[in-house]
């Protein structure tokens, strides 16, 4: 298995293009199942999670071609309604294929999804919502056997929690349902808006995306379209953290500043100077960061849970105490023991982590426990004294496109071995 070898204490400098958002690409790839004709999806990141979704499309009978950062997808010849276990287990977001396959074929047979073990991500919100729309879903031998005897029908669905995945699954399924579907307490993340923009460009009728109530008027068919995926706000936050811990100045190109509204004030309070202009962000970090006080993860527009691990690694070398409260997932501090091996002073109690900033971290042999935890270890390695060897690179590659090449291009000493 590959490892990342990071030699720390190098200043970063230069400009980097922020990749397309993984959490937009995956539901958009699934939603393409509803269409006939060619889809041209620009700014699609090259990630193992994206490859897993593409393999599901190909298994179903779709044609998919990649040309650099563009995916060409054609779903006219879908001839299956099942997804095998080995494909479903590659990524947690594969559950979003359920609504798409049901809406397109009227049947679906899938196993439970896989993905990073960061805590309970129950799919009951997906299943109950689809049942409300007329789906008959039964669990047999580890598979979900689904059919829609009378077709999917629009209805009013109130989510007990603004789940991103459930909102996406309902939106996709509702596009070809009869009548009007209203999602109350819908997720408001930018990736929801991107999915709605894509579907509307295919001929769907979705309004209210990005707000608490989303309304989908069912249509008879969707056609392929051209769409550009939004930049990845979590990758942007990770790169900002890389600059922050190394006292560096870098420029991120192709960002949407409103997507980073919960993050920018935290970096500013830590002493970083930030300038935004024309879709670019310049971050200039001080030699020593100030503590970030208290950070609570929340659904958008609050602080994103996916940025918790990168910011916690950053807090490990800040001057003072930073408190993190993880409100979304209950098992999302698995990177902390690895940071402690590098000299970090972090204690956890339930959903709270307290980071006492130290002056220096030390390189060590560590293991990425999951995607964002792996990114945290890269950040720590960049500012640590000596060499840090990071295993579990396959987790990092689920969400970061060639992270070693990206960081090397701005002066980091990091290589894949």
mmCIF file of C-alpha atoms in Angstrom:
data_model
loop_
_atom_site.group_PDB
_atom_site.id
_atom_site.type_symbol
_atom_site.label_atom_id
_atom_site.label_comp_id
_atom_site.label_asym_id
_atom_site.label_seq_id
_atom_site.Cartn_x
_atom_site.Cartn_y
_atom_site.Cartn_z
ATOM 1 C CA UNK A 1 0.000 0.000 0.000
ATOM 2 C CA UNK A 2 1.170 3.538 -0.737
ATOM 3 C CA UNK A 3 2.271 5.997 1.929
ATOM 4 C CA UNK A 4 2.891 9.730 1.983
ATOM 5 C CA UNK A 5 6.276 10.924 3.203
ATOM 6 C CA UNK A 6 6.198 14.538 4.420
ATOM 7 C CA UNK A 7 9.289 16.505 5.420
ATOM 8 C CA UNK A 8 8.022 19.397 7.516
ATOM 9 C CA UNK A 9 8.893 23.028 8.264
ATOM 10 C CA UNK A 10 8.868 24.161 4.598
ATOM 11 C CA UNK A 11 7.295 27.479 3.639
ATOM 12 C CA UNK A 12 4.580 27.308 0.992
ATOM 13 C CA UNK A 13 4.278 29.858 -1.768
ATOM 14 C CA UNK A 14 2.388 30.139 -5.039
ATOM 15 C CA UNK A 15 -1.040 29.599 -6.540
ATOM 16 C CA UNK A 16 -3.186 26.489 -6.708
ATOM 17 C CA UNK A 17 -6.445 25.694 -8.520
ATOM 18 C CA UNK A 18 -9.104 24.255 -6.221
ATOM 19 C CA UNK A 19 -10.481 20.975 -7.591
ATOM 20 C CA UNK A 20 -14.141 20.272 -8.311
ATOM 21 C CA UNK A 21 -16.282 19.291 -5.333
ATOM 22 C CA UNK A 22 -16.439 15.558 -4.625
ATOM 23 C CA UNK A 23 -19.733 16.010 -2.780
ATOM 24 C CA UNK A 24 -21.255 17.628 -5.870
ATOM 25 C CA UNK A 25 -19.787 15.241 -8.410
ATOM 26 C CA UNK A 26 -21.128 12.072 -6.775
ATOM 27 C CA UNK A 27 -24.870 12.970 -6.674
ATOM 28 C CA UNK A 28 -24.657 14.582 -10.133
ATOM 29 C CA UNK A 29 -23.155 11.382 -11.562
ATOM 30 C CA UNK A 30 -25.998 9.396 -9.950
ATOM 31 C CA UNK A 31 -28.615 11.883 -11.202
ATOM 32 C CA UNK A 32 -27.402 11.469 -14.795
ATOM 33 C CA UNK A 33 -29.212 8.086 -14.725
ATOM 34 C CA UNK A 34 -32.488 10.016 -15.163
ATOM 35 C CA UNK A 35 -31.384 11.520 -18.491
ATOM 36 C CA UNK A 36 -31.340 10.516 -22.135
ATOM 37 C CA UNK A 37 -28.724 12.033 -24.412
ATOM 38 C CA UNK A 38 -25.154 13.036 -23.604
ATOM 39 C CA UNK A 39 -24.122 14.768 -20.385
ATOM 40 C CA UNK A 40 -20.919 16.812 -20.370
ATOM 41 C CA UNK A 41 -19.773 17.276 -16.765
ATOM 42 C CA UNK A 42 -16.842 19.697 -16.449
ATOM 43 C CA UNK A 43 -14.495 20.176 -13.457
ATOM 44 C CA UNK A 44 -15.093 16.599 -12.292
ATOM 45 C CA UNK A 45 -12.280 15.622 -9.902
ATOM 46 C CA UNK A 46 -10.246 12.467 -10.471
ATOM 47 C CA UNK A 47 -10.898 10.590 -7.208
ATOM 48 C CA UNK A 48 -11.405 6.972 -6.171
ATOM 49 C CA UNK A 49 -14.943 7.856 -4.982
ATOM 50 C CA UNK A 50 -15.747 9.296 -8.421
ATOM 51 C CA UNK A 51 -14.274 6.185 -10.074
ATOM 52 C CA UNK A 52 -16.546 4.042 -7.878
ATOM 53 C CA UNK A 53 -19.634 5.990 -9.005
ATOM 54 C CA UNK A 54 -18.554 5.774 -12.650
ATOM 55 C CA UNK A 55 -18.173 2.002 -12.289
ATOM 56 C CA UNK A 56 -21.762 1.796 -11.005
ATOM 57 C CA UNK A 57 -22.962 3.703 -14.087
ATOM 58 C CA UNK A 58 -21.031 1.361 -16.395
ATOM 59 C CA UNK A 59 -22.421 -1.706 -14.621
ATOM 60 C CA UNK A 60 -25.958 -0.360 -15.176
ATOM 61 C CA UNK A 61 -25.277 -0.056 -18.919
ATOM 62 C CA UNK A 62 -24.273 3.607 -19.220
ATOM 63 C CA UNK A 63 -21.381 4.828 -21.348
ATOM 64 C CA UNK A 64 -18.825 6.963 -19.508
ATOM 65 C CA UNK A 65 -15.661 8.549 -20.920
ATOM 66 C CA UNK A 66 -13.206 10.815 -19.108
ATOM 67 C CA UNK A 67 -11.285 13.535 -20.964
ATOM 68 C CA UNK A 68 -9.019 15.221 -18.404
ATOM 69 C CA UNK A 69 -11.407 16.969 -15.970
ATOM 70 C CA UNK A 70 -14.531 16.327 -18.059
ATOM 71 C CA UNK A 71 -16.856 13.321 -17.876
ATOM 72 C CA UNK A 72 -19.001 12.395 -20.884
ATOM 73 C CA UNK A 73 -21.971 10.336 -19.688
ATOM 74 C CA UNK A 74 -24.727 8.708 -21.727
ATOM 75 C CA UNK A 75 -27.450 6.690 -19.964
ATOM 76 C CA UNK A 76 -29.758 5.831 -22.871
ATOM 77 C CA UNK A 77 -29.031 2.092 -22.714
ATOM 78 C CA UNK A 78 -29.512 1.285 -19.030
ATOM 79 C CA UNK A 79 -30.273 -2.460 -18.819
ATOM 80 C CA UNK A 80 -29.917 -3.242 -15.095
ATOM 81 C CA UNK A 81 -31.555 -2.110 -11.870
ATOM 82 C CA UNK A 82 -29.212 -3.804 -9.370
ATOM 83 C CA UNK A 83 -25.861 -2.715 -7.921
ATOM 84 C CA UNK A 84 -23.564 -5.460 -6.586
ATOM 85 C CA UNK A 85 -22.117 -5.411 -3.064
ATOM 86 C CA UNK A 86 -18.535 -4.770 -4.190
ATOM 87 C CA UNK A 87 -19.558 -1.573 -6.012
ATOM 88 C CA UNK A 88 -21.876 -0.265 -3.270
ATOM 89 C CA UNK A 89 -19.238 -0.725 -0.569
ATOM 90 C CA UNK A 90 -16.690 1.500 -2.280
ATOM 91 C CA UNK A 91 -18.380 4.730 -1.160
ATOM 92 C CA UNK A 92 -21.051 5.792 1.353
ATOM 93 C CA UNK A 93 -22.701 8.185 -1.080
ATOM 94 C CA UNK A 94 -23.626 5.248 -3.336
ATOM 95 C CA UNK A 95 -27.010 5.226 -1.525
ATOM 96 C CA UNK A 96 -27.978 8.243 -3.670
ATOM 97 C CA UNK A 97 -28.177 5.823 -6.614
ATOM 98 C CA UNK A 98 -31.301 4.307 -5.042
ATOM 99 C CA UNK A 99 -33.619 7.211 -5.908
ATOM 100 C CA UNK A 100 -32.132 7.549 -9.388
ATOM 101 C CA UNK A 101 -32.442 3.862 -10.322
ATOM 102 C CA UNK A 102 -35.981 3.644 -8.900
ATOM 103 C CA UNK A 103 -37.093 6.734 -10.805
ATOM 104 C CA UNK A 104 -35.570 5.516 -14.075
ATOM 105 C CA UNK A 105 -36.407 1.778 -14.023
ATOM 106 C CA UNK A 106 -39.166 1.408 -11.421
ATOM 107 C CA UNK A 107 -37.098 -1.179 -9.550
ATOM 108 C CA UNK A 108 -33.844 -1.287 -7.590
ATOM 109 C CA UNK A 109 -31.804 -3.919 -5.795
ATOM 110 C CA UNK A 110 -28.844 -2.582 -3.849
ATOM 111 C CA UNK A 111 -26.833 -3.507 -0.770
ATOM 112 C CA UNK A 112 -26.044 -1.181 2.095
ATOM 113 C CA UNK A 113 -23.370 1.436 1.261
ATOM 114 C CA UNK A 114 -19.769 1.574 2.505
ATOM 115 C CA UNK A 115 -17.486 4.586 3.074
ATOM 116 C CA UNK A 116 -15.433 6.009 5.949
ATOM 117 C CA UNK A 117 -16.323 4.805 9.451
ATOM 118 C CA UNK A 118 -16.925 8.251 10.958
ATOM 119 C CA UNK A 119 -20.078 7.304 12.803
ATOM 120 C CA UNK A 120 -23.698 6.456 12.202
ATOM 121 C CA UNK A 121 -25.060 7.723 8.891
ATOM 122 C CA UNK A 122 -28.459 6.050 8.943
ATOM 123 C CA UNK A 123 -30.190 5.588 5.614
ATOM 124 C CA UNK A 124 -33.646 5.399 7.186
ATOM 125 C CA UNK A 125 -34.304 9.013 6.114
ATOM 126 C CA UNK A 126 -33.724 7.918 2.493
ATOM 127 C CA UNK A 127 -35.872 4.801 2.780
ATOM 128 C CA UNK A 128 -38.773 6.374 4.667
ATOM 129 C CA UNK A 129 -38.892 9.307 2.243
ATOM 130 C CA UNK A 130 -38.975 7.033 -0.807
ATOM 131 C CA UNK A 131 -41.694 4.956 0.869
ATOM 132 C CA UNK A 132 -43.747 8.136 1.309
ATOM 133 C CA UNK A 133 -43.380 8.625 -2.461
ATOM 134 C CA UNK A 134 -44.845 5.165 -3.111
ATOM 135 C CA UNK A 135 -41.814 2.870 -3.057
ATOM 136 C CA UNK A 136 -42.118 -0.649 -1.635
ATOM 137 C CA UNK A 137 -38.752 -1.338 0.066
ATOM 138 C CA UNK A 138 -37.894 -4.625 1.765
ATOM 139 C CA UNK A 139 -34.659 -5.847 3.297
ATOM 140 C CA UNK A 140 -33.652 -9.357 2.236
ATOM 141 C CA UNK A 141 -30.305 -11.065 2.803
ATOM 142 C CA UNK A 142 -28.410 -7.763 3.189
ATOM 143 C CA UNK A 143 -30.015 -6.247 0.094
ATOM 144 C CA UNK A 144 -32.708 -3.624 -0.299
ATOM 145 C CA UNK A 145 -35.346 -4.897 -2.734
ATOM 146 C CA UNK A 146 -37.304 -1.916 -4.039
ATOM 147 C CA UNK A 147 -40.117 -1.387 -6.506
ATOM 148 C CA UNK A 148 -42.749 1.233 -7.262
ATOM 149 C CA UNK A 149 -45.954 -0.625 -8.197
ATOM 150 C CA UNK A 150 -47.834 2.563 -9.094
ATOM 151 C CA UNK A 151 -44.884 4.810 -9.929
ATOM 152 C CA UNK A 152 -43.326 7.448 -7.682
ATOM 153 C CA UNK A 153 -45.759 10.172 -6.593
ATOM 154 C CA UNK A 154 -45.019 13.630 -5.260
ATOM 155 C CA UNK A 155 -45.756 14.295 -1.607
ATOM 156 C CA UNK A 156 -44.763 16.489 1.327
ATOM 157 C CA UNK A 157 -41.707 15.126 3.169
ATOM 158 C CA UNK A 158 -40.446 16.562 6.464
ATOM 159 C CA UNK A 159 -36.902 15.530 7.356
ATOM 160 C CA UNK A 160 -36.138 15.117 11.060
ATOM 161 C CA UNK A 161 -32.586 16.289 10.298
ATOM 162 C CA UNK A 162 -31.396 18.307 7.266
ATOM 163 C CA UNK A 163 -29.514 15.351 5.791
ATOM 164 C CA UNK A 164 -27.559 16.173 2.633
ATOM 165 C CA UNK A 165 -27.779 12.642 1.241
ATOM 166 C CA UNK A 166 -31.500 12.256 1.910
ATOM 167 C CA UNK A 167 -32.256 15.682 0.393
ATOM 168 C CA UNK A 168 -30.315 14.691 -2.744
ATOM 169 C CA UNK A 169 -31.974 11.269 -2.998
ATOM 170 C CA UNK A 170 -35.476 12.769 -2.718
ATOM 171 C CA UNK A 171 -34.700 15.573 -5.187
ATOM 172 C CA UNK A 172 -33.429 13.081 -7.771
ATOM 173 C CA UNK A 173 -36.329 10.652 -7.335
ATOM 174 C CA UNK A 174 -38.916 13.464 -7.389
ATOM 175 C CA UNK A 175 -37.803 14.850 -10.763
ATOM 176 C CA UNK A 176 -39.693 12.137 -12.671
ATOM 177 C CA UNK A 177 -42.422 11.530 -10.064
ATOM 178 C CA UNK A 178 -46.069 12.401 -10.676
ATOM 179 C CA UNK A 179 -47.045 15.718 -9.085
ATOM 180 C CA UNK A 180 -45.296 17.984 -6.612
ATOM 181 C CA UNK A 181 -42.773 16.949 -3.967
ATOM 182 C CA UNK A 182 -41.998 19.357 -1.126
ATOM 183 C CA UNK A 183 -38.994 18.735 1.143
ATOM 184 C CA UNK A 184 -39.283 20.526 4.491
ATOM 185 C CA UNK A 185 -36.126 20.977 6.591
ATOM 186 C CA UNK A 186 -34.034 20.257 3.492
ATOM 187 C CA UNK A 187 -30.246 20.483 3.622
ATOM 188 C CA UNK A 188 -28.974 23.875 2.406
ATOM 189 C CA UNK A 189 -25.380 22.983 1.438
ATOM 190 C CA UNK A 190 -23.900 24.462 -1.775
ATOM 191 C CA UNK A 191 -23.731 20.938 -3.197
ATOM 192 C CA UNK A 192 -27.551 20.766 -3.009
ATOM 193 C CA UNK A 193 -27.737 23.926 -5.116
ATOM 194 C CA UNK A 194 -25.242 22.489 -7.611
ATOM 195 C CA UNK A 195 -27.288 19.301 -7.994
ATOM 196 C CA UNK A 196 -30.462 21.366 -8.524
ATOM 197 C CA UNK A 197 -28.692 23.529 -11.127
ATOM 198 C CA UNK A 198 -27.605 20.397 -13.000
ATOM 199 C CA UNK A 199 -31.059 18.798 -12.876
ATOM 200 C CA UNK A 200 -32.779 22.025 -13.937
ATOM 201 C CA UNK A 201 -30.396 22.272 -16.899
ATOM 202 C CA UNK A 202 -31.604 18.773 -17.863
ATOM 203 C CA UNK A 203 -35.244 19.934 -17.808
ATOM 204 C CA UNK A 204 -36.234 19.386 -14.172
ATOM 205 C CA UNK A 205 -38.387 21.904 -12.275
ATOM 206 C CA UNK A 206 -36.748 22.472 -8.865
ATOM 207 C CA UNK A 207 -37.090 25.620 -6.787
ATOM 208 C CA UNK A 208 -35.889 26.623 -3.324
ATOM 209 C CA UNK A 209 -32.564 24.706 -3.374
ATOM 210 C CA UNK A 210 -30.264 26.187 -0.743
ATOM 211 C CA UNK A 211 -33.226 27.114 1.450
ATOM 212 C CA UNK A 212 -35.098 25.141 4.074
ATOM 213 C CA UNK A 213 -37.950 24.146 1.726
ATOM 214 C CA UNK A 214 -37.300 22.630 -1.722
ATOM 215 C CA UNK A 215 -40.157 22.122 -4.201
ATOM 216 C CA UNK A 216 -39.857 19.692 -7.130
ATOM 217 C CA UNK A 217 -42.520 19.584 -9.841
ATOM 218 C CA UNK A 218 -42.323 16.211 -11.588
ATOM 219 C CA UNK A 219 -41.673 16.173 -15.340
ATOM 220 C CA UNK A 220 -42.048 13.381 -17.896
ATOM 221 C CA UNK A 221 -38.410 13.170 -19.007
ATOM 222 C CA UNK A 222 -34.936 14.694 -18.664
ATOM 223 C CA UNK A 223 -32.281 15.175 -21.317
ATOM 224 C CA UNK A 224 -28.489 15.363 -21.062
ATOM 225 C CA UNK A 225 -26.862 18.750 -20.511
ATOM 226 C CA UNK A 226 -23.557 20.560 -19.987
ATOM 227 C CA UNK A 227 -22.660 21.392 -16.380
ATOM 228 C CA UNK A 228 -19.594 22.612 -14.477
ATOM 229 C CA UNK A 229 -19.145 21.292 -10.919
ATOM 230 C CA UNK A 230 -18.532 23.882 -8.185
ATOM 231 C CA UNK A 231 -15.117 24.101 -6.459
ATOM 232 C CA UNK A 232 -14.556 21.955 -3.368
ATOM 233 C CA UNK A 233 -14.937 24.093 -0.248
ATOM 234 C CA UNK A 234 -13.422 21.397 2.005
ATOM 235 C CA UNK A 235 -10.315 21.134 -0.182
ATOM 236 C CA UNK A 236 -10.098 24.947 -0.016
ATOM 237 C CA UNK A 237 -10.310 24.800 3.803
ATOM 238 C CA UNK A 238 -7.607 22.101 3.850
ATOM 239 C CA UNK A 239 -5.243 24.190 1.696
ATOM 240 C CA UNK A 240 -5.916 27.235 3.885
ATOM 241 C CA UNK A 241 -4.951 25.107 6.892
ATOM 242 C CA UNK A 242 -1.740 24.032 5.130
ATOM 243 C CA UNK A 243 -0.795 27.693 4.692
ATOM 244 C CA UNK A 244 -1.850 28.571 8.249
ATOM 245 C CA UNK A 245 0.335 25.974 10.019
ATOM 246 C CA UNK A 246 3.424 26.801 7.926
ATOM 247 C CA UNK A 247 3.175 30.593 8.280
ATOM 248 C CA UNK A 248 2.828 30.847 4.507
ATOM 249 C CA UNK A 249 1.156 32.978 1.876
ATOM 250 C CA UNK A 250 -0.665 31.191 -0.949
ATOM 251 C CA UNK A 251 -3.434 31.979 -3.440
ATOM 252 C CA UNK A 252 -6.387 29.668 -4.106
ATOM 253 C CA UNK A 253 -7.879 30.108 -7.564
ATOM 254 C CA UNK A 254 -11.475 29.276 -8.490
ATOM 255 C CA UNK A 255 -13.179 29.516 -5.104
ATOM 256 C CA UNK A 256 -16.694 30.703 -4.229
ATOM 257 C CA UNK A 257 -16.234 32.871 -1.142
ATOM 258 C CA UNK A 258 -19.839 32.517 0.084
ATOM 259 C CA UNK A 259 -19.243 28.752 0.444
ATOM 260 C CA UNK A 260 -16.384 29.540 2.864
ATOM 261 C CA UNK A 261 -18.317 32.091 4.951
ATOM 262 C CA UNK A 262 -18.182 29.953 8.124
ATOM 263 C CA UNK A 263 -14.442 29.317 7.739
ATOM 264 C CA UNK A 264 -12.923 32.658 6.750
ATOM 265 C CA UNK A 265 -13.643 34.421 10.103
ATOM 266 C CA UNK A 266 -11.972 31.545 11.987
ATOM 267 C CA UNK A 267 -8.742 31.923 10.019
ATOM 268 C CA UNK A 268 -8.897 35.694 10.446
ATOM 269 C CA UNK A 269 -9.352 35.350 14.209
ATOM 270 C CA UNK A 270 -6.314 33.065 14.252
ATOM 271 C CA UNK A 271 -4.258 35.907 12.787
ATOM 272 C CA UNK A 272 -4.361 35.143 9.053
ATOM 273 C CA UNK A 273 -4.829 37.950 6.557
ATOM 274 C CA UNK A 274 -7.301 37.033 3.827
ATOM 275 C CA UNK A 275 -8.045 38.873 0.587
ATOM 276 C CA UNK A 276 -10.726 37.791 -1.873
ATOM 277 C CA UNK A 277 -11.108 39.020 -5.441
ATOM 278 C CA UNK A 278 -12.571 37.603 -8.655
ATOM 279 C CA UNK A 279 -12.937 34.040 -7.398
ATOM 280 C CA UNK A 280 -9.453 33.961 -5.852
ATOM 281 C CA UNK A 281 -8.483 33.860 -2.182
ATOM 282 C CA UNK A 282 -5.113 34.928 -0.808
ATOM 283 C CA UNK A 283 -4.228 33.764 2.689
ATOM 284 C CA UNK A 284 -1.195 35.167 4.489
ATOM 285 C CA UNK A 285 -0.524 33.423 7.807
ATOM 286 C CA UNK A 286 1.480 34.740 10.786
ATOM 287 C CA UNK A 287 4.530 32.921 12.177
ATOM 288 C CA UNK A 288 2.387 31.656 15.086
ATOM 289 C CA UNK A 289 -1.365 31.307 14.967
ATOM 290 C CA UNK A 290 -3.690 32.420 17.732
ATOM 291 C CA UNK A 291 -6.179 29.936 19.169
ATOM 292 C CA UNK A 292 -9.592 29.670 17.514
ATOM 293 C CA UNK A 293 -11.595 29.662 20.781
ATOM 294 C CA UNK A 294 -14.647 27.421 20.141
ATOM 295 C CA UNK A 295 -15.668 25.714 16.891
ATOM 296 C CA UNK A 296 -19.007 23.892 16.641
ATOM 297 C CA UNK A 297 -19.830 21.769 13.591
ATOM 298 C CA UNK A 298 -23.307 22.440 12.197
ATOM 299 C CA UNK A 299 -25.281 21.932 8.986
ATOM 300 C CA UNK A 300 -24.682 24.634 6.359
ATOM 301 C CA UNK A 301 -24.405 27.614 6.705
ATOM 302 C CA UNK A 302 -22.656 26.601 9.947
ATOM 303 C CA UNK A 303 -19.117 25.240 10.269
ATOM 304 C CA UNK A 304 -18.825 22.052 8.135
ATOM 305 C CA UNK A 305 -18.087 18.774 9.885
ATOM 306 C CA UNK A 306 -15.763 17.822 7.020
ATOM 307 C CA UNK A 307 -13.480 20.755 7.923
ATOM 308 C CA UNK A 308 -13.256 19.815 11.593
ATOM 309 C CA UNK A 309 -10.239 17.501 11.267
ATOM 310 C CA UNK A 310 -8.133 19.937 9.161
ATOM 311 C CA UNK A 311 -8.898 22.812 11.550
ATOM 312 C CA UNK A 312 -8.191 20.665 14.597
ATOM 313 C CA UNK A 313 -4.739 19.850 13.198
ATOM 314 C CA UNK A 314 -4.253 23.595 12.710
ATOM 315 C CA UNK A 315 -5.311 24.327 16.297
ATOM 316 C CA UNK A 316 -2.640 21.898 17.567
ATOM 317 C CA UNK A 317 0.089 24.476 16.828
ATOM 318 C CA UNK A 318 -1.880 27.652 17.663
ATOM 319 C CA UNK A 319 -1.037 29.719 20.743
ATOM 320 C CA UNK A 320 -3.737 28.898 23.303
ATOM 321 C CA UNK A 321 -6.700 26.577 23.705
ATOM 322 C CA UNK A 322 -9.281 25.714 21.037
ATOM 323 C CA UNK A 323 -12.451 23.763 21.830
ATOM 324 C CA UNK A 324 -14.197 21.690 19.171
ATOM 325 C CA UNK A 325 -17.786 20.449 19.493
ATOM 326 C CA UNK A 326 -18.677 17.800 16.902
ATOM 327 C CA UNK A 327 -22.464 17.906 16.501
ATOM 328 C CA UNK A 328 -22.879 15.896 13.283
ATOM 329 C CA UNK A 329 -21.008 12.577 13.671
ATOM 330 C CA UNK A 330 -20.208 10.743 16.884
ATOM 331 C CA UNK A 331 -17.023 8.981 15.728
ATOM 332 C CA UNK A 332 -15.118 11.801 14.100
ATOM 333 C CA UNK A 333 -12.087 12.195 16.376
ATOM 334 C CA UNK A 334 -10.206 9.096 15.240
ATOM 335 C CA UNK A 335 -7.339 11.235 13.924
ATOM 336 C CA UNK A 336 -6.591 12.621 17.411
ATOM 337 C CA UNK A 337 -4.538 9.642 18.710
ATOM 338 C CA UNK A 338 -2.357 9.960 15.594
ATOM 339 C CA UNK A 339 -1.892 13.705 16.181
ATOM 340 C CA UNK A 340 -0.960 12.950 19.796
ATOM 341 C CA UNK A 341 1.764 10.604 18.500
ATOM 342 C CA UNK A 342 3.213 13.686 16.796
ATOM 343 C CA UNK A 343 3.243 15.654 20.052
ATOM 344 C CA UNK A 344 -0.176 17.322 19.961
ATOM 345 C CA UNK A 345 -1.922 18.025 23.264
ATOM 346 C CA UNK A 346 -5.555 17.126 22.594
ATOM 347 C CA UNK A 347 -8.108 15.545 24.932
ATOM 348 C CA UNK A 348 -11.598 14.345 24.073
ATOM 349 C CA UNK A 349 -14.751 13.757 26.079
ATOM 350 C CA UNK A 350 -17.767 12.625 24.071
ATOM 351 C CA UNK A 351 -18.373 15.100 21.301
ATOM 352 C CA UNK A 352 -15.921 17.687 22.696
ATOM 353 C CA UNK A 353 -12.199 17.908 21.875
ATOM 354 C CA UNK A 354 -9.873 20.384 23.596
ATOM 355 C CA UNK A 355 -6.637 21.277 21.784
ATOM 356 C CA UNK A 356 -3.897 22.997 23.778
ATOM 357 C CA UNK A 357 -1.586 24.474 21.172
ATOM 358 C CA UNK A 358 2.075 23.379 21.306
ATOM 359 C CA UNK A 359 5.028 25.214 19.777
ATOM 360 C CA UNK A 360 6.116 22.303 17.612
ATOM 361 C CA UNK A 361 4.962 18.891 16.396
ATOM 362 C CA UNK A 362 7.368 16.051 15.574
ATOM 363 C CA UNK A 363 7.358 13.744 12.574
ATOM 364 C CA UNK A 364 6.177 10.203 13.259
ATOM 365 C CA UNK A 365 4.733 7.150 11.535
ATOM 366 C CA UNK A 366 0.947 7.585 11.549
ATOM 367 C CA UNK A 367 -2.122 6.055 9.904
ATOM 368 C CA UNK A 368 -4.992 7.933 8.261
ATOM 369 C CA UNK A 369 -8.213 6.662 9.903
ATOM 370 C CA UNK A 370 -10.526 8.190 7.296
ATOM 371 C CA UNK A 371 -10.598 10.804 4.527
ATOM 372 C CA UNK A 372 -10.559 14.082 6.500
ATOM 373 C CA UNK A 373 -8.497 12.576 9.315
ATOM 374 C CA UNK A 374 -5.880 11.754 6.685
ATOM 375 C CA UNK A 375 -5.880 15.380 5.524
ATOM 376 C CA UNK A 376 -5.341 16.463 9.148
ATOM 377 C CA UNK A 377 -2.220 14.297 9.344
ATOM 378 C CA UNK A 378 -0.858 15.833 6.133
ATOM 379 C CA UNK A 379 -1.394 19.313 7.624
ATOM 380 C CA UNK A 380 0.360 18.270 10.840
ATOM 381 C CA UNK A 381 3.225 16.743 8.858
ATOM 382 C CA UNK A 382 3.777 19.985 6.943
ATOM 383 C CA UNK A 383 4.586 21.889 10.151
ATOM 384 C CA UNK A 384 6.256 19.057 12.079
ATOM 385 C CA UNK A 385 9.976 18.791 12.683
ATOM 386 C CA UNK A 386 11.456 15.900 10.713
ATOM 387 C CA UNK A 387 9.689 13.354 8.536
ATOM 388 C CA UNK A 388 6.116 12.114 8.860
ATOM 389 C CA UNK A 389 5.093 8.846 7.213
ATOM 390 C CA UNK A 390 1.337 8.601 6.624
ATOM 391 C CA UNK A 391 -0.345 5.282 5.841
ATOM 392 C CA UNK A 392 -3.943 4.822 4.702
ATOM 393 C CA UNK A 393 -3.407 6.978 1.605
ATOM 394 C CA UNK A 394 -6.366 5.266 -0.052
ATOM 395 C CA UNK A 395 -8.658 7.201 2.319
ATOM 396 C CA UNK A 396 -7.098 10.530 1.367
ATOM 397 C CA UNK A 397 -7.422 9.732 -2.346
ATOM 398 C CA UNK A 398 -11.187 9.382 -1.931
ATOM 399 C CA UNK A 399 -11.471 13.176 -1.658
ATOM 400 C CA UNK A 400 -8.173 14.832 -2.635
ATOM 401 C CA UNK A 401 -6.906 14.804 -6.196
ATOM 402 C CA UNK A 402 -3.148 14.024 -6.100
ATOM 403 C CA UNK A 403 -2.645 15.925 -2.824
ATOM 404 C CA UNK A 404 1.106 15.321 -3.013
ATOM 405 C CA UNK A 405 1.367 16.992 -6.453
ATOM 406 C CA UNK A 406 -0.834 19.910 -5.381
ATOM 407 C CA UNK A 407 1.273 20.626 -2.289
ATOM 408 C CA UNK A 408 4.601 20.045 -4.060
ATOM 409 C CA UNK A 409 3.594 22.688 -6.634
ATOM 410 C CA UNK A 410 3.513 25.317 -3.849
ATOM 411 C CA UNK A 411 6.730 24.304 -2.121
ATOM 412 C CA UNK A 412 5.896 21.390 0.212
ATOM 413 C CA UNK A 413 8.254 18.439 0.527
ATOM 414 C CA UNK A 414 5.796 15.553 0.168
ATOM 415 C CA UNK A 415 5.996 12.422 -1.911
ATOM 416 C CA UNK A 416 4.045 9.219 -2.404
ATOM 417 C CA UNK A 417 6.075 6.086 -1.750
#
